[in-house]
Amino acid sequence: DSQVDYLVVIDFEATCDRVQPNPTIKYDTQEIIEFPFVVFDLQTLTTTHECQMYIKPQWEWNKQLTKFCTTLTGIDDNILQNKGITLEEAIQNFDLFIEEYFTKKNKSFCLACDGTWDI
């Protein structure tokens, strides 16, 4: 029996570039462009919720995604323009979801990430 009711898996996507030796986007200038998460019920071993939020970057360095980033993530400027929200709004939405889905129902959960960058 699991002591945790649900697993919430997050897999952020961020602005990126692969141009060497001078990429336009570096590790310290990346911005989150997607905040997706999946809720997995550890009792039934089923996915119970999926959410995908696109984030409009602040664009301090450039006004569009690199070709490399679009190819890697499948996210383009039109998606961000038409479906994007601010990172602050995404965090607020996630917080509200956690409150409604877990806290108010007295359910426990654990966060997991797809990779070290997501931490």
PDB file of N, CA, C and O in Angstrom, residues 12-58:
ATOM      1  N   PHE A  12       8.478  20.605 -17.502  1.00  0.00           N
ATOM      2  CA  PHE A  12       8.582  21.942 -18.097  1.00  0.00           C
ATOM      3  C   PHE A  12       9.305  21.905 -19.439  1.00  0.00           C
ATOM      4  O   PHE A  12      10.195  21.087 -19.652  1.00  0.00           O
ATOM      5  N   GLU A  13       8.922  22.813 -20.321  1.00  0.00           N
ATOM      6  CA  GLU A  13       9.683  23.101 -21.534  1.00  0.00           C
ATOM      7  C   GLU A  13      10.121  24.554 -21.425  1.00  0.00           C
ATOM      8  O   GLU A  13       9.409  25.381 -20.846  1.00  0.00           O
ATOM      9  N   ALA A  14      11.289  24.855 -21.993  1.00  0.00           N
ATOM     10  CA  ALA A  14      11.824  26.208 -21.887  1.00  0.00           C
ATOM     11  C   ALA A  14      12.415  26.651 -23.213  1.00  0.00           C
ATOM     12  O   ALA A  14      12.704  25.833 -24.091  1.00  0.00           O
ATOM     13  N   THR A  15      12.588  27.969 -23.322  1.00  0.00           N
ATOM     14  CA  THR A  15      13.271  28.502 -24.494  1.00  0.00           C
ATOM     15  C   THR A  15      14.664  27.886 -24.556  1.00  0.00           C
ATOM     16  O   THR A  15      15.268  27.578 -23.532  1.00  0.00           O
ATOM     17  N   CYS A  16      15.161  27.680 -25.771  1.00  0.00           N
ATOM     18  CA  CYS A  16      16.450  27.006 -25.915  1.00  0.00           C
ATOM     19  C   CYS A  16      17.062  27.317 -27.278  1.00  0.00           C
ATOM     20  O   CYS A  16      16.385  27.771 -28.191  1.00  0.00           O
ATOM     21  N   ASP A  17      18.345  27.036 -27.368  1.00  0.00           N
ATOM     22  CA  ASP A  17      19.087  27.265 -28.599  1.00  0.00           C
ATOM     23  C   ASP A  17      20.268  26.307 -28.616  1.00  0.00           C
ATOM     24  O   ASP A  17      20.783  25.930 -27.570  1.00  0.00           O
ATOM     25  N   ARG A  18      20.709  25.926 -29.796  1.00  0.00           N
ATOM     26  CA  ARG A  18      21.839  25.017 -29.895  1.00  0.00           C
ATOM     27  C   ARG A  18      22.976  25.601 -30.739  1.00  0.00           C
ATOM     28  O   ARG A  18      23.927  24.928 -31.055  1.00  0.00           O
ATOM     29  N   VAL A  19      22.867  26.849 -31.120  1.00  0.00           N
ATOM     30  CA  VAL A  19      23.899  27.473 -31.938  1.00  0.00           C
ATOM     31  C   VAL A  19      25.187  27.563 -31.113  1.00  0.00           C
ATOM     32  O   VAL A  19      25.191  28.072 -30.003  1.00  0.00           O
ATOM     33  N   GLN A  20      26.258  27.060 -31.645  1.00  0.00           N
ATOM     34  CA  GLN A  20      27.549  27.094 -30.943  1.00  0.00           C
ATOM     35  C   GLN A  20      28.537  27.908 -31.752  1.00  0.00           C
ATOM     36  O   GLN A  20      28.462  27.916 -32.965  1.00  0.00           O
ATOM     37  N   PRO A  21      29.446  28.630 -31.208  1.00  0.00           N
ATOM     38  CA  PRO A  21      29.761  28.696 -29.782  1.00  0.00           C
ATOM     39  C   PRO A  21      28.997  29.785 -29.034  1.00  0.00           C
ATOM     40  O   PRO A  21      29.156  29.923 -27.838  1.00  0.00           O
ATOM     41  N   ASN A  22      28.152  30.556 -29.701  1.00  0.00           N
ATOM     42  CA  ASN A  22      27.448  31.666 -29.046  1.00  0.00           C
ATOM     43  C   ASN A  22      25.938  31.544 -29.190  1.00  0.00           C
ATOM     44  O   ASN A  22      25.321  32.267 -29.980  1.00  0.00           O
ATOM     45  N   PRO A  23      25.304  30.678 -28.399  1.00  0.00           N
ATOM     46  CA  PRO A  23      23.844  30.562 -28.491  1.00  0.00           C
ATOM     47  C   PRO A  23      23.163  31.848 -28.027  1.00  0.00           C
ATOM     48  O   PRO A  23      23.679  32.557 -27.163  1.00  0.00           O
ATOM     49  N   THR A  24      22.023  32.154 -28.620  1.00  0.00           N
ATOM     50  CA  THR A  24      21.285  33.350 -28.214  1.00  0.00           C
ATOM     51  C   THR A  24      20.604  33.141 -26.866  1.00  0.00           C
ATOM     52  O   THR A  24      20.293  34.096 -26.174  1.00  0.00           O
ATOM     53  N   ILE A  25      20.349  31.893 -26.504  1.00  0.00           N
ATOM     54  CA  ILE A  25      19.728  31.564 -25.227  1.00  0.00           C
ATOM     55  C   ILE A  25      20.670  30.635 -24.481  1.00  0.00           C
ATOM     56  O   ILE A  25      21.085  29.603 -24.998  1.00  0.00           O
ATOM     57  N   LYS A  26      20.997  31.016 -23.258  1.00  0.00           N
ATOM     58  CA  LYS A  26      21.892  30.220 -22.432  1.00  0.00           C
ATOM     59  C   LYS A  26      21.109  29.678 -21.245  1.00  0.00           C
ATOM     60  O   LYS A  26      19.966  30.067 -21.007  1.00  0.00           O
ATOM     61  N   TYR A  27      21.728  28.792 -20.513  1.00  0.00           N
ATOM     62  CA  TYR A  27      21.065  28.171 -19.372  1.00  0.00           C
ATOM     63  C   TYR A  27      20.471  29.211 -18.423  1.00  0.00           C
ATOM     64  O   TYR A  27      19.358  29.058 -17.943  1.00  0.00           O
ATOM     65  N   ASP A  28      21.196  30.283 -18.176  1.00  0.00           N
ATOM     66  CA  ASP A  28      20.722  31.287 -17.215  1.00  0.00           C
ATOM     67  C   ASP A  28      19.742  32.293 -17.811  1.00  0.00           C
ATOM     68  O   ASP A  28      19.232  33.167 -17.100  1.00  0.00           O
ATOM     69  N   THR A  29      19.448  32.203 -19.114  1.00  0.00           N
ATOM     70  CA  THR A  29      18.468  33.110 -19.718  1.00  0.00           C
ATOM     71  C   THR A  29      17.247  32.361 -20.263  1.00  0.00           C
ATOM     72  O   THR A  29      16.384  32.972 -20.892  1.00  0.00           O
ATOM     73  N   GLN A  30      17.187  31.055 -20.034  1.00  0.00           N
ATOM     74  CA  GLN A  30      16.029  30.284 -20.483  1.00  0.00           C
ATOM     75  C   GLN A  30      14.778  30.714 -19.726  1.00  0.00           C
ATOM     76  O   GLN A  30      14.853  31.136 -18.570  1.00  0.00           O
ATOM     77  N   GLU A  31      13.636  30.603 -20.397  1.00  0.00           N
ATOM     78  CA  GLU A  31      12.356  30.907 -19.776  1.00  0.00           C
ATOM     79  C   GLU A  31      11.397  29.750 -20.019  1.00  0.00           C
ATOM     80  O   GLU A  31      11.382  29.157 -21.101  1.00  0.00           O
ATOM     81  N   ILE A  32      10.593  29.436 -19.036  1.00  0.00           N
ATOM     82  CA  ILE A  32       9.601  28.371 -19.173  1.00  0.00           C
ATOM     83  C   ILE A  32       8.578  28.793 -20.221  1.00  0.00           C
ATOM     84  O   ILE A  32       8.067  29.913 -20.192  1.00  0.00           O
ATOM     85  N   ILE A  33       8.272  27.879 -21.150  1.00  0.00           N
ATOM     86  CA  ILE A  33       7.247  28.140 -22.162  1.00  0.00           C
ATOM     87  C   ILE A  33       6.099  27.131 -22.097  1.00  0.00           C
ATOM     88  O   ILE A  33       5.089  27.302 -22.773  1.00  0.00           O
ATOM     89  N   GLU A  34       6.277  26.080 -21.293  1.00  0.00           N
ATOM     90  CA  GLU A  34       5.190  25.122 -21.104  1.00  0.00           C
ATOM     91  C   GLU A  34       5.249  24.585 -19.682  1.00  0.00           C
ATOM     92  O   GLU A  34       6.319  24.230 -19.192  1.00  0.00           O
ATOM     93  N   PHE A  35       4.089  24.533 -19.025  1.00  0.00           N
ATOM     94  CA  PHE A  35       3.958  24.033 -17.664  1.00  0.00           C
ATOM     95  C   PHE A  35       2.908  22.914 -17.708  1.00  0.00           C
ATOM     96  O   PHE A  35       1.755  23.118 -17.374  1.00  0.00           O
ATOM     97  N   PRO A  36       3.306  21.716 -18.155  1.00  0.00           N
ATOM     98  CA  PRO A  36       2.363  20.609 -18.191  1.00  0.00           C
ATOM     99  C   PRO A  36       2.510  19.728 -16.947  1.00  0.00           C
ATOM    100  O   PRO A  36       3.588  19.624 -16.377  1.00  0.00           O
ATOM    101  N   PHE A  37       1.411  19.132 -16.536  1.00  0.00           N
ATOM    102  CA  PHE A  37       1.501  18.147 -15.465  1.00  0.00           C
ATOM    103  C   PHE A  37       0.435  17.077 -15.638  1.00  0.00           C
ATOM    104  O   PHE A  37      -0.591  17.297 -16.275  1.00  0.00           O
ATOM    105  N   VAL A  38       0.740  15.920 -15.088  1.00  0.00           N
ATOM    106  CA  VAL A  38      -0.140  14.759 -15.139  1.00  0.00           C
ATOM    107  C   VAL A  38      -0.296  14.241 -13.717  1.00  0.00           C
ATOM    108  O   VAL A  38       0.681  14.182 -12.967  1.00  0.00           O
ATOM    109  N   VAL A  39      -1.521  13.863 -13.354  1.00  0.00           N
ATOM    110  CA  VAL A  39      -1.782  13.290 -12.041  1.00  0.00           C
ATOM    111  C   VAL A  39      -2.014  11.797 -12.209  1.00  0.00           C
ATOM    112  O   VAL A  39      -2.842  11.373 -13.016  1.00  0.00           O
ATOM    113  N   PHE A  40      -1.267  11.027 -11.433  1.00  0.00           N
ATOM    114  CA  PHE A  40      -1.320   9.567 -11.506  1.00  0.00           C
ATOM    115  C   PHE A  40      -1.791   9.028 -10.162  1.00  0.00           C
ATOM    116  O   PHE A  40      -1.181   9.315  -9.127  1.00  0.00           O
ATOM    117  N   ASP A  41      -2.889   8.270 -10.174  1.00  0.00           N
ATOM    118  CA  ASP A  41      -3.440   7.669  -8.964  1.00  0.00           C
ATOM    119  C   ASP A  41      -2.627   6.419  -8.626  1.00  0.00           C
ATOM    120  O   ASP A  41      -2.578   5.474  -9.414  1.00  0.00           O
ATOM    121  N   LEU A  42      -1.994   6.409  -7.471  1.00  0.00           N
ATOM    122  CA  LEU A  42      -1.118   5.296  -7.096  1.00  0.00           C
ATOM    123  C   LEU A  42      -1.882   4.072  -6.589  1.00  0.00           C
ATOM    124  O   LEU A  42      -1.301   2.998  -6.466  1.00  0.00           O
ATOM    125  N   GLN A  43      -3.176   4.217  -6.336  1.00  0.00           N
ATOM    126  CA  GLN A  43      -3.988   3.059  -5.946  1.00  0.00           C
ATOM    127  C   GLN A  43      -4.518   2.315  -7.170  1.00  0.00           C
ATOM    128  O   GLN A  43      -4.431   1.099  -7.250  1.00  0.00           O
ATOM    129  N   THR A  44      -5.058   3.077  -8.139  1.00  0.00           N
ATOM    130  CA  THR A  44      -5.645   2.459  -9.335  1.00  0.00           C
ATOM    131  C   THR A  44      -4.652   2.337 -10.481  1.00  0.00           C
ATOM    132  O   THR A  44      -4.945   1.691 -11.483  1.00  0.00           O
ATOM    133  N   LEU A  45      -3.497   3.007 -10.327  1.00  0.00           N
ATOM    134  CA  LEU A  45      -2.455   3.030 -11.378  1.00  0.00           C
ATOM    135  C   LEU A  45      -2.984   3.595 -12.689  1.00  0.00           C
ATOM    136  O   LEU A  45      -2.691   3.086 -13.772  1.00  0.00           O
ATOM    137  N   THR A  46      -3.776   4.664 -12.573  1.00  0.00           N
ATOM    138  CA  THR A  46      -4.338   5.316 -13.757  1.00  0.00           C
ATOM    139  C   THR A  46      -4.057   6.817 -13.717  1.00  0.00           C
ATOM    140  O   THR A  46      -3.879   7.407 -12.653  1.00  0.00           O
ATOM    141  N   THR A  47      -4.044   7.417 -14.896  1.00  0.00           N
ATOM    142  CA  THR A  47      -3.938   8.864 -15.004  1.00  0.00           C
ATOM    143  C   THR A  47      -5.314   9.450 -14.744  1.00  0.00           C
ATOM    144  O   THR A  47      -6.294   9.057 -15.385  1.00  0.00           O
ATOM    145  N   THR A  48      -5.392  10.396 -13.802  1.00  0.00           N
ATOM    146  CA  THR A  48      -6.685  10.974 -13.438  1.00  0.00           C
ATOM    147  C   THR A  48      -6.855  12.413 -13.906  1.00  0.00           C
ATOM    148  O   THR A  48      -7.962  12.931 -13.890  1.00  0.00           O
ATOM    149  N   HIS A  49      -5.763  13.050 -14.299  1.00  0.00           N
ATOM    150  CA  HIS A  49      -5.865  14.438 -14.753  1.00  0.00           C
ATOM    151  C   HIS A  49      -4.631  14.794 -15.578  1.00  0.00           C
ATOM    152  O   HIS A  49      -3.528  14.365 -15.248  1.00  0.00           O
ATOM    153  N   GLU A  50      -4.838  15.577 -16.619  1.00  0.00           N
ATOM    154  CA  GLU A  50      -3.739  16.110 -17.423  1.00  0.00           C
ATOM    155  C   GLU A  50      -3.996  17.596 -17.642  1.00  0.00           C
ATOM    156  O   GLU A  50      -5.133  18.000 -17.861  1.00  0.00           O
ATOM    157  N   CYS A  51      -2.935  18.375 -17.594  1.00  0.00           N
ATOM    158  CA  CYS A  51      -3.062  19.817 -17.827  1.00  0.00           C
ATOM    159  C   CYS A  51      -1.833  20.302 -18.599  1.00  0.00           C
ATOM    160  O   CYS A  51      -0.716  19.877 -18.325  1.00  0.00           O
ATOM    161  N   GLN A  52      -2.069  21.173 -19.545  1.00  0.00           N
ATOM    162  CA  GLN A  52      -0.990  21.743 -20.354  1.00  0.00           C
ATOM    163  C   GLN A  52      -1.207  23.250 -20.428  1.00  0.00           C
ATOM    164  O   GLN A  52      -2.182  23.711 -21.004  1.00  0.00           O
ATOM    165  N   MET A  53      -0.296  23.993 -19.815  1.00  0.00           N
ATOM    166  CA  MET A  53      -0.380  25.455 -19.848  1.00  0.00           C
ATOM    167  C   MET A  53       0.833  25.990 -20.600  1.00  0.00           C
ATOM    168  O   MET A  53       1.970  25.635 -20.291  1.00  0.00           O
ATOM    169  N   TYR A  54       0.572  26.825 -21.602  1.00  0.00           N
ATOM    170  CA  TYR A  54       1.653  27.479 -22.337  1.00  0.00           C
ATOM    171  C   TYR A  54       1.952  28.821 -21.670  1.00  0.00           C
ATOM    172  O   TYR A  54       1.041  29.520 -21.233  1.00  0.00           O
ATOM    173  N   ILE A  55       3.221  29.164 -21.619  1.00  0.00           N
ATOM    174  CA  ILE A  55       3.671  30.363 -20.916  1.00  0.00           C
ATOM    175  C   ILE A  55       4.294  31.341 -21.908  1.00  0.00           C
ATOM    176  O   ILE A  55       5.189  30.966 -22.673  1.00  0.00           O
ATOM    177  N   LYS A  56       3.832  32.580 -21.865  1.00  0.00           N
ATOM    178  CA  LYS A  56       4.440  33.627 -22.691  1.00  0.00           C
ATOM    179  C   LYS A  56       5.725  34.093 -22.021  1.00  0.00           C
ATOM    180  O   LYS A  56       5.686  34.603 -20.904  1.00  0.00           O
ATOM    181  N   PRO A  57       6.865  33.922 -22.679  1.00  0.00           N
ATOM    182  CA  PRO A  57       8.115  34.393 -22.066  1.00  0.00           C
ATOM    183  C   PRO A  57       8.163  35.916 -22.010  1.00  0.00           C
ATOM    184  O   PRO A  57       7.423  36.610 -22.701  1.00  0.00           O
ATOM    185  N   GLN A  58       9.071  36.424 -21.194  1.00  0.00           N
ATOM    186  CA  GLN A  58       9.229  37.868 -21.051  1.00  0.00           C
ATOM    187  C   GLN A  58       9.995  38.470 -22.220  1.00  0.00           C
ATOM    188  O   GLN A  58       9.977  39.664 -22.420  1.00  0.00           O
TER     189      GLN A  58
END
